Amino acid sequence: MSTEQREIVLKTENLRKSFGSLDVLKGIDLEVRKGEVICIIGPSGAGKSTYLRSLNQLEKITSGKIFLNNELFLHREHNKTVHRIAPHKQKEMLLEMGMVFQRFNLFPHKTVLENVMISPRVVKKKSKEEAYELANKLIERVGLADKKDEYPSKLSGGQQQRVAIARALAMEPLMMLFDEPTSALDPELVGEVLSVMKDLAKQGMTMLCVTHEMGFAREVADRVVFMADGMILEDSSPKEMFENPKHEKTISFLSSIL
């Protein structure tokens, strides 16, 4: 099945976000299809992270619509909510989006295994045995089976970020949001995190990644979205984006970093 034929799992229409008089998002229209990997690139201050945080309600949008699995999840206009699904349904739908941040946000007093087990136990009410089995599988999947009893302080930044990915996967989400997951890492540790993300992509995980790793975007993405000044200025295949960018700001940005 071609990407265009797959079902749309996330869509935003005219998404806007202002902080006081500062317009950070200026009408973002984007569709994400099942199994698609989309990388969002662009300069600092473009609104990339704010867009991701708006999707899972860490930021309250000013205006626009968010659809999840073809259902209108939220509609706001001029800072007022026009439509919102029922609270219990909202919680269920938000759990469909796993989020990995720049900082790892692990519980320092819990081991790797405990960090990965906690959300399935507390939020999804899985039994201790179910959560334990799932956590072990995911920790092995991110290559840290030998570290499962360690505490975060004993891990490198790359290892901590891999635990954070396992923790997000433990909620068994339909899609994963990555907010510059390698930006806080030393250069020699970036590859191990990108390797885990590449494996996820190969296994068909729907992924929306804000990243400055252009090699990853070129190799793994189905589409690359260029954002600047709170707007999407280009949305194309990696080949088209990196070899034949159209907008002058895209050309300027890519020439400055490649």
mmCIF file of C-alpha atoms in Angstrom:
data_model
loop_
_atom_site.group_PDB
_atom_site.id
_atom_site.type_symbol
_atom_site.label_atom_id
_atom_site.label_comp_id
_atom_site.label_asym_id
_atom_site.label_seq_id
_atom_site.Cartn_x
_atom_site.Cartn_y
_atom_site.Cartn_z
ATOM 1 C CA MET A 1 0.000 0.000 0.000
ATOM 2 C CA SER A 2 1.409 3.404 -0.945
ATOM 3 C CA THR A 3 1.802 6.070 1.717
ATOM 4 C CA GLU A 4 -1.000 8.115 0.116
ATOM 5 C CA GLN A 5 -3.470 5.246 0.600
ATOM 6 C CA ARG A 6 -2.783 4.749 4.289
ATOM 7 C CA GLU A 7 -5.192 6.136 6.861
ATOM 8 C CA ILE A 8 -4.517 9.562 8.348
ATOM 9 C CA VAL A 9 -3.701 9.209 12.046
ATOM 10 C CA LEU A 10 -3.025 12.879 12.789
ATOM 11 C CA LYS A 11 -4.139 16.069 11.099
ATOM 12 C CA THR A 12 -3.943 19.717 12.083
ATOM 13 C CA GLU A 13 -5.820 22.543 10.392
ATOM 14 C CA ASN A 14 -4.811 26.191 10.724
ATOM 15 C CA LEU A 15 -3.081 25.527 14.054
ATOM 16 C CA ARG A 16 -2.099 28.771 15.744
ATOM 17 C CA LYS A 17 -0.322 29.496 19.004
ATOM 18 C CA SER A 18 0.474 32.889 20.487
ATOM 19 C CA PHE A 19 2.320 33.815 23.647
ATOM 20 C CA GLY A 20 0.908 37.262 24.334
ATOM 21 C CA SER A 21 1.613 39.332 21.240
ATOM 22 C CA LEU A 22 4.161 36.827 19.904
ATOM 23 C CA ASP A 23 2.721 34.553 17.198
ATOM 24 C CA VAL A 24 4.713 31.311 17.387
ATOM 25 C CA LEU A 25 2.534 29.127 15.126
ATOM 26 C CA LYS A 26 0.813 30.863 12.233
ATOM 27 C CA GLY A 27 -1.596 28.351 10.769
ATOM 28 C CA ILE A 28 -0.025 24.884 10.556
ATOM 29 C CA ASP A 29 -1.739 22.407 8.212
ATOM 30 C CA LEU A 30 -0.240 18.920 8.321
ATOM 31 C CA GLU A 31 -1.361 15.337 7.766
ATOM 32 C CA VAL A 32 0.468 12.282 9.110
ATOM 33 C CA ARG A 33 -0.427 8.849 7.755
ATOM 34 C CA LYS A 34 -0.046 5.504 9.470
ATOM 35 C CA GLY A 35 3.510 4.175 9.271
ATOM 36 C CA GLU A 36 4.853 7.458 7.928
ATOM 37 C CA VAL A 37 8.058 9.050 9.205
ATOM 38 C CA ILE A 38 8.030 12.845 8.970
ATOM 39 C CA CYS A 39 11.038 14.941 9.980
ATOM 40 C CA ILE A 40 10.480 18.609 10.795
ATOM 41 C CA ILE A 41 13.536 20.775 10.233
ATOM 42 C CA GLY A 42 14.161 24.492 10.422
ATOM 43 C CA PRO A 43 15.988 27.227 12.345
ATOM 44 C CA SER A 44 15.706 27.800 16.082
ATOM 45 C CA GLY A 45 12.566 29.739 16.948
ATOM 46 C CA ALA A 46 10.637 28.342 13.975
ATOM 47 C CA GLY A 47 7.927 26.869 16.238
ATOM 48 C CA LYS A 48 8.864 23.224 15.716
ATOM 49 C CA SER A 49 8.888 22.151 19.370
ATOM 50 C CA THR A 50 5.820 24.271 20.143
ATOM 51 C CA TYR A 51 3.967 22.429 17.397
ATOM 52 C CA LEU A 52 4.781 19.019 18.920
ATOM 53 C CA ARG A 53 3.885 20.220 22.409
ATOM 54 C CA SER A 54 0.570 21.520 21.079
ATOM 55 C CA LEU A 55 -0.329 18.097 19.713
ATOM 56 C CA ASN A 56 -0.189 16.396 23.088
ATOM 57 C CA GLN A 57 -1.629 19.384 24.959
ATOM 58 C CA LEU A 58 1.516 20.469 26.773
ATOM 59 C CA GLU A 59 0.752 23.817 25.130
ATOM 60 C CA LYS A 60 -2.786 25.113 24.745
ATOM 61 C CA ILE A 61 -3.364 26.201 21.167
ATOM 62 C CA THR A 62 -4.850 29.609 20.418
ATOM 63 C CA SER A 63 -6.853 28.511 17.360
ATOM 64 C CA GLY A 64 -7.202 25.584 15.007
ATOM 65 C CA LYS A 65 -8.283 21.964 14.837
ATOM 66 C CA ILE A 66 -6.507 18.754 15.811
ATOM 67 C CA PHE A 67 -7.806 15.428 14.457
ATOM 68 C CA LEU A 68 -6.642 12.071 15.812
ATOM 69 C CA ASN A 69 -7.635 8.908 13.941
ATOM 70 C CA ASN A 70 -10.106 10.921 11.830
ATOM 71 C CA GLU A 71 -11.914 12.216 14.908
ATOM 72 C CA LEU A 72 -12.011 15.899 15.837
ATOM 73 C CA PHE A 73 -10.012 15.913 19.051
ATOM 74 C CA LEU A 74 -9.910 19.657 19.695
ATOM 75 C CA HIS A 75 -11.166 22.844 18.060
ATOM 76 C CA ARG A 76 -10.299 26.262 19.486
ATOM 77 C CA GLU A 77 -10.790 29.769 18.138
ATOM 78 C CA HIS A 78 -9.392 32.972 19.670
ATOM 79 C CA ASN A 79 -8.333 31.161 22.873
ATOM 80 C CA LYS A 80 -11.782 29.658 23.396
ATOM 81 C CA THR A 81 -12.645 25.974 23.061
ATOM 82 C CA VAL A 82 -15.302 25.336 20.419
ATOM 83 C CA HIS A 83 -15.173 21.534 20.636
ATOM 84 C CA ARG A 84 -13.347 19.033 22.784
ATOM 85 C CA ILE A 85 -14.000 15.325 23.110
ATOM 86 C CA ALA A 86 -15.050 13.914 26.484
ATOM 87 C CA PRO A 87 -12.272 13.954 29.116
ATOM 88 C CA HIS A 88 -11.984 10.159 29.423
ATOM 89 C CA LYS A 89 -11.742 9.827 25.621
ATOM 90 C CA GLN A 90 -9.239 12.677 25.480
ATOM 91 C CA LYS A 91 -6.988 10.870 27.939
ATOM 92 C CA GLU A 92 -7.205 7.648 25.921
ATOM 93 C CA MET A 93 -6.365 9.427 22.679
ATOM 94 C CA LEU A 94 -3.442 11.347 24.157
ATOM 95 C CA LEU A 95 -1.943 8.037 25.277
ATOM 96 C CA GLU A 96 -1.769 7.081 21.590
ATOM 97 C CA MET A 97 1.069 9.592 21.188
ATOM 98 C CA GLY A 98 4.356 8.662 22.831
ATOM 99 C CA MET A 99 6.661 11.619 23.425
ATOM 100 C CA VAL A 100 10.442 11.714 23.707
ATOM 101 C CA PHE A 101 11.934 15.025 24.821
ATOM 102 C CA GLN A 102 15.330 16.689 24.492
ATOM 103 C CA ARG A 103 15.933 15.977 28.170
ATOM 104 C CA PHE A 104 15.374 12.447 29.350
ATOM 105 C CA ASN A 105 13.137 13.154 32.380
ATOM 106 C CA LEU A 106 13.813 9.761 33.956
ATOM 107 C CA PHE A 107 13.015 9.126 37.612
ATOM 108 C CA PRO A 108 16.480 9.219 39.234
ATOM 109 C CA HIS A 109 15.459 7.049 42.196
ATOM 110 C CA LYS A 110 14.152 4.229 39.975
ATOM 111 C CA THR A 111 16.115 1.688 37.964
ATOM 112 C CA VAL A 112 15.881 1.395 34.194
ATOM 113 C CA LEU A 113 13.401 -1.456 34.584
ATOM 114 C CA GLU A 114 11.284 0.492 37.084
ATOM 115 C CA ASN A 115 11.283 3.595 34.857
ATOM 116 C CA VAL A 116 9.898 1.590 31.947
ATOM 117 C CA MET A 117 7.395 -0.362 34.060
ATOM 118 C CA ILE A 118 5.802 2.564 35.876
ATOM 119 C CA SER A 119 3.453 3.973 33.208
ATOM 120 C CA PRO A 120 1.934 0.620 32.162
ATOM 121 C CA ARG A 121 1.342 -0.142 35.841
ATOM 122 C CA VAL A 122 -0.056 3.236 36.920
ATOM 123 C CA VAL A 123 -1.798 4.483 33.769
ATOM 124 C CA LYS A 124 -2.792 1.302 31.923
ATOM 125 C CA LYS A 125 -3.337 -0.748 35.083
ATOM 126 C CA LYS A 126 -1.313 -3.679 33.769
ATOM 127 C CA SER A 127 -0.391 -6.365 36.274
ATOM 128 C CA LYS A 128 3.140 -6.343 37.651
ATOM 129 C CA GLU A 129 3.917 -9.482 35.621
ATOM 130 C CA GLU A 130 2.601 -7.961 32.360
ATOM 131 C CA ALA A 131 4.482 -4.702 32.907
ATOM 132 C CA TYR A 132 7.664 -6.586 33.807
ATOM 133 C CA GLU A 133 7.517 -8.723 30.677
ATOM 134 C CA LEU A 134 6.782 -5.738 28.420
ATOM 135 C CA ALA A 135 9.529 -3.601 30.007
ATOM 136 C CA ASN A 136 12.121 -6.353 29.586
ATOM 137 C CA LYS A 137 11.239 -6.736 25.903
ATOM 138 C CA LEU A 138 11.513 -2.992 25.276
ATOM 139 C CA ILE A 139 14.748 -2.588 27.215
ATOM 140 C CA GLU A 140 16.227 -5.372 25.109
ATOM 141 C CA ARG A 141 14.822 -3.731 21.984
ATOM 142 C CA VAL A 142 16.772 -0.525 22.703
ATOM 143 C CA GLY A 143 19.912 -2.524 23.471
ATOM 144 C CA LEU A 144 20.086 -2.069 27.228
ATOM 145 C CA ALA A 145 19.257 -5.520 28.619
ATOM 146 C CA ASP A 146 22.518 -5.483 30.615
ATOM 147 C CA LYS A 147 21.614 -2.126 32.217
ATOM 148 C CA LYS A 148 18.066 -2.835 33.405
ATOM 149 C CA ASP A 149 18.972 -2.766 37.096
ATOM 150 C CA GLU A 150 21.087 0.384 36.873
ATOM 151 C CA TYR A 151 19.970 3.845 37.999
ATOM 152 C CA PRO A 152 19.948 6.753 35.491
ATOM 153 C CA SER A 153 22.973 8.406 37.122
ATOM 154 C CA LYS A 154 25.063 5.393 36.069
ATOM 155 C CA LEU A 155 24.082 5.725 32.400
ATOM 156 C CA SER A 156 25.444 7.876 29.583
ATOM 157 C CA GLY A 157 23.180 10.458 27.997
ATOM 158 C CA GLY A 158 22.627 8.203 24.993
ATOM 159 C CA GLN A 159 21.660 5.302 27.219
ATOM 160 C CA GLN A 160 19.277 7.514 29.202
ATOM 161 C CA GLN A 161 17.594 8.657 26.004
ATOM 162 C CA ARG A 162 17.194 5.053 24.886
ATOM 163 C CA VAL A 163 15.495 4.315 28.209
ATOM 164 C CA ALA A 164 13.214 7.301 27.575
ATOM 165 C CA ILE A 165 12.279 5.813 24.189
ATOM 166 C CA ALA A 166 11.563 2.421 25.804
ATOM 167 C CA ARG A 167 9.435 4.165 28.423
ATOM 168 C CA ALA A 168 7.365 5.929 25.749
ATOM 169 C CA LEU A 169 6.967 2.650 23.825
ATOM 170 C CA ALA A 170 5.745 0.934 26.999
ATOM 171 C CA MET A 171 2.452 2.791 26.594
ATOM 172 C CA GLU A 172 2.062 1.002 23.233
ATOM 173 C CA PRO A 173 1.312 4.218 21.312
ATOM 174 C CA LEU A 174 0.093 4.436 17.723
ATOM 175 C CA MET A 175 2.659 7.126 16.956
ATOM 176 C CA MET A 176 5.797 8.620 18.446
ATOM 177 C CA LEU A 177 6.704 12.293 18.740
ATOM 178 C CA PHE A 178 10.413 13.092 19.024
ATOM 179 C CA ASP A 179 11.435 16.606 20.053
ATOM 180 C CA GLU A 180 15.107 16.925 19.066
ATOM 181 C CA PRO A 181 15.968 13.722 20.956
ATOM 182 C CA THR A 182 19.705 14.005 20.263
ATOM 183 C CA SER A 183 20.255 17.719 20.897
ATOM 184 C CA ALA A 184 21.356 17.246 24.532
ATOM 185 C CA LEU A 185 23.807 14.459 23.678
ATOM 186 C CA ASP A 186 27.535 14.524 23.124
ATOM 187 C CA PRO A 187 28.291 13.912 19.419
ATOM 188 C CA GLU A 188 29.678 10.408 19.985
ATOM 189 C CA LEU A 189 26.390 9.327 21.614
ATOM 190 C CA VAL A 190 24.013 10.566 18.913
ATOM 191 C CA GLY A 191 24.366 7.502 16.686
ATOM 192 C CA GLU A 192 23.102 5.005 19.257
ATOM 193 C CA VAL A 193 19.831 6.925 19.685
ATOM 194 C CA LEU A 194 19.353 7.423 15.948
ATOM 195 C CA SER A 195 19.935 3.699 15.454
ATOM 196 C CA VAL A 196 17.009 2.880 17.756
ATOM 197 C CA MET A 197 14.836 5.409 15.907
ATOM 198 C CA LYS A 198 15.807 3.881 12.544
ATOM 199 C CA ASP A 199 14.789 0.444 13.804
ATOM 200 C CA LEU A 200 11.418 1.837 14.922
ATOM 201 C CA ALA A 201 10.886 3.321 11.477
ATOM 202 C CA LYS A 202 11.735 0.004 9.791
ATOM 203 C CA GLN A 203 9.188 -1.732 12.022
ATOM 204 C CA GLY A 204 6.456 0.609 10.794
ATOM 205 C CA MET A 205 6.087 3.018 13.702
ATOM 206 C CA THR A 206 4.430 6.313 12.769
ATOM 207 C CA MET A 207 6.907 9.032 13.728
ATOM 208 C CA LEU A 208 6.925 12.818 13.803
ATOM 209 C CA CYS A 209 10.461 13.998 14.544
ATOM 210 C CA VAL A 210 11.757 17.491 15.154
ATOM 211 C CA THR A 211 15.438 17.083 14.392
ATOM 212 C CA HIS A 212 18.594 18.822 13.284
ATOM 213 C CA GLU A 213 20.136 15.510 12.184
ATOM 214 C CA MET A 214 19.949 15.998 8.423
ATOM 215 C CA GLY A 215 21.522 12.628 7.627
ATOM 216 C CA PHE A 216 18.765 10.901 9.597
ATOM 217 C CA ALA A 217 16.075 12.963 7.849
ATOM 218 C CA ARG A 218 17.537 12.186 4.434
ATOM 219 C CA GLU A 219 17.865 8.448 5.132
ATOM 220 C CA VAL A 220 14.765 7.609 7.158
ATOM 221 C CA ALA A 221 12.004 10.158 6.489
ATOM 222 C CA ASP A 222 9.169 9.634 4.029
ATOM 223 C CA ARG A 223 8.659 13.405 4.073
ATOM 224 C CA VAL A 224 10.658 16.347 5.318
ATOM 225 C CA VAL A 225 8.831 19.468 6.473
ATOM 226 C CA PHE A 226 10.676 22.785 6.633
ATOM 227 C CA MET A 227 9.370 25.293 9.181
ATOM 228 C CA ALA A 228 10.392 28.913 9.640
ATOM 229 C CA ASP A 229 8.703 31.888 11.303
ATOM 230 C CA GLY A 230 5.876 29.714 12.631
ATOM 231 C CA MET A 231 4.880 28.410 9.186
ATOM 232 C CA ILE A 232 5.450 25.347 7.023
ATOM 233 C CA LEU A 233 7.268 26.671 3.975
ATOM 234 C CA GLU A 234 8.045 23.341 2.286
ATOM 235 C CA ASP A 235 6.827 19.748 2.592
ATOM 236 C CA SER A 236 8.420 17.220 0.239
ATOM 237 C CA SER A 237 10.392 14.007 -0.103
ATOM 238 C CA PRO A 238 13.920 14.014 1.381
ATOM 239 C CA LYS A 239 15.419 13.866 -2.115
ATOM 240 C CA GLU A 240 13.416 16.888 -3.244
ATOM 241 C CA MET A 241 14.054 18.823 -0.018
ATOM 242 C CA PHE A 242 17.810 18.330 0.066
ATOM 243 C CA GLU A 243 18.565 18.345 -3.662
ATOM 244 C CA ASN A 244 16.020 20.813 -4.979
ATOM 245 C CA PRO A 245 14.630 23.079 -2.225
ATOM 246 C CA LYS A 246 12.228 25.717 -3.516
ATOM 247 C CA HIS A 247 11.764 28.415 -0.877
ATOM 248 C CA GLU A 248 14.571 30.932 -0.403
ATOM 249 C CA LYS A 249 14.540 30.382 3.365
ATOM 250 C CA THR A 250 14.895 26.613 2.895
ATOM 251 C CA ILE A 251 17.801 27.154 0.510
ATOM 252 C CA SER A 252 19.466 29.567 2.951
ATOM 253 C CA PHE A 253 18.951 27.239 5.942
ATOM 254 C CA LEU A 254 20.255 24.121 4.204
ATOM 255 C CA SER A 255 23.251 25.915 2.695
ATOM 256 C CA SER A 256 24.215 27.146 6.169
ATOM 257 C CA ILE A 257 24.245 23.677 7.760
ATOM 258 C CA LEU A 258 25.148 21.207 5.001
#
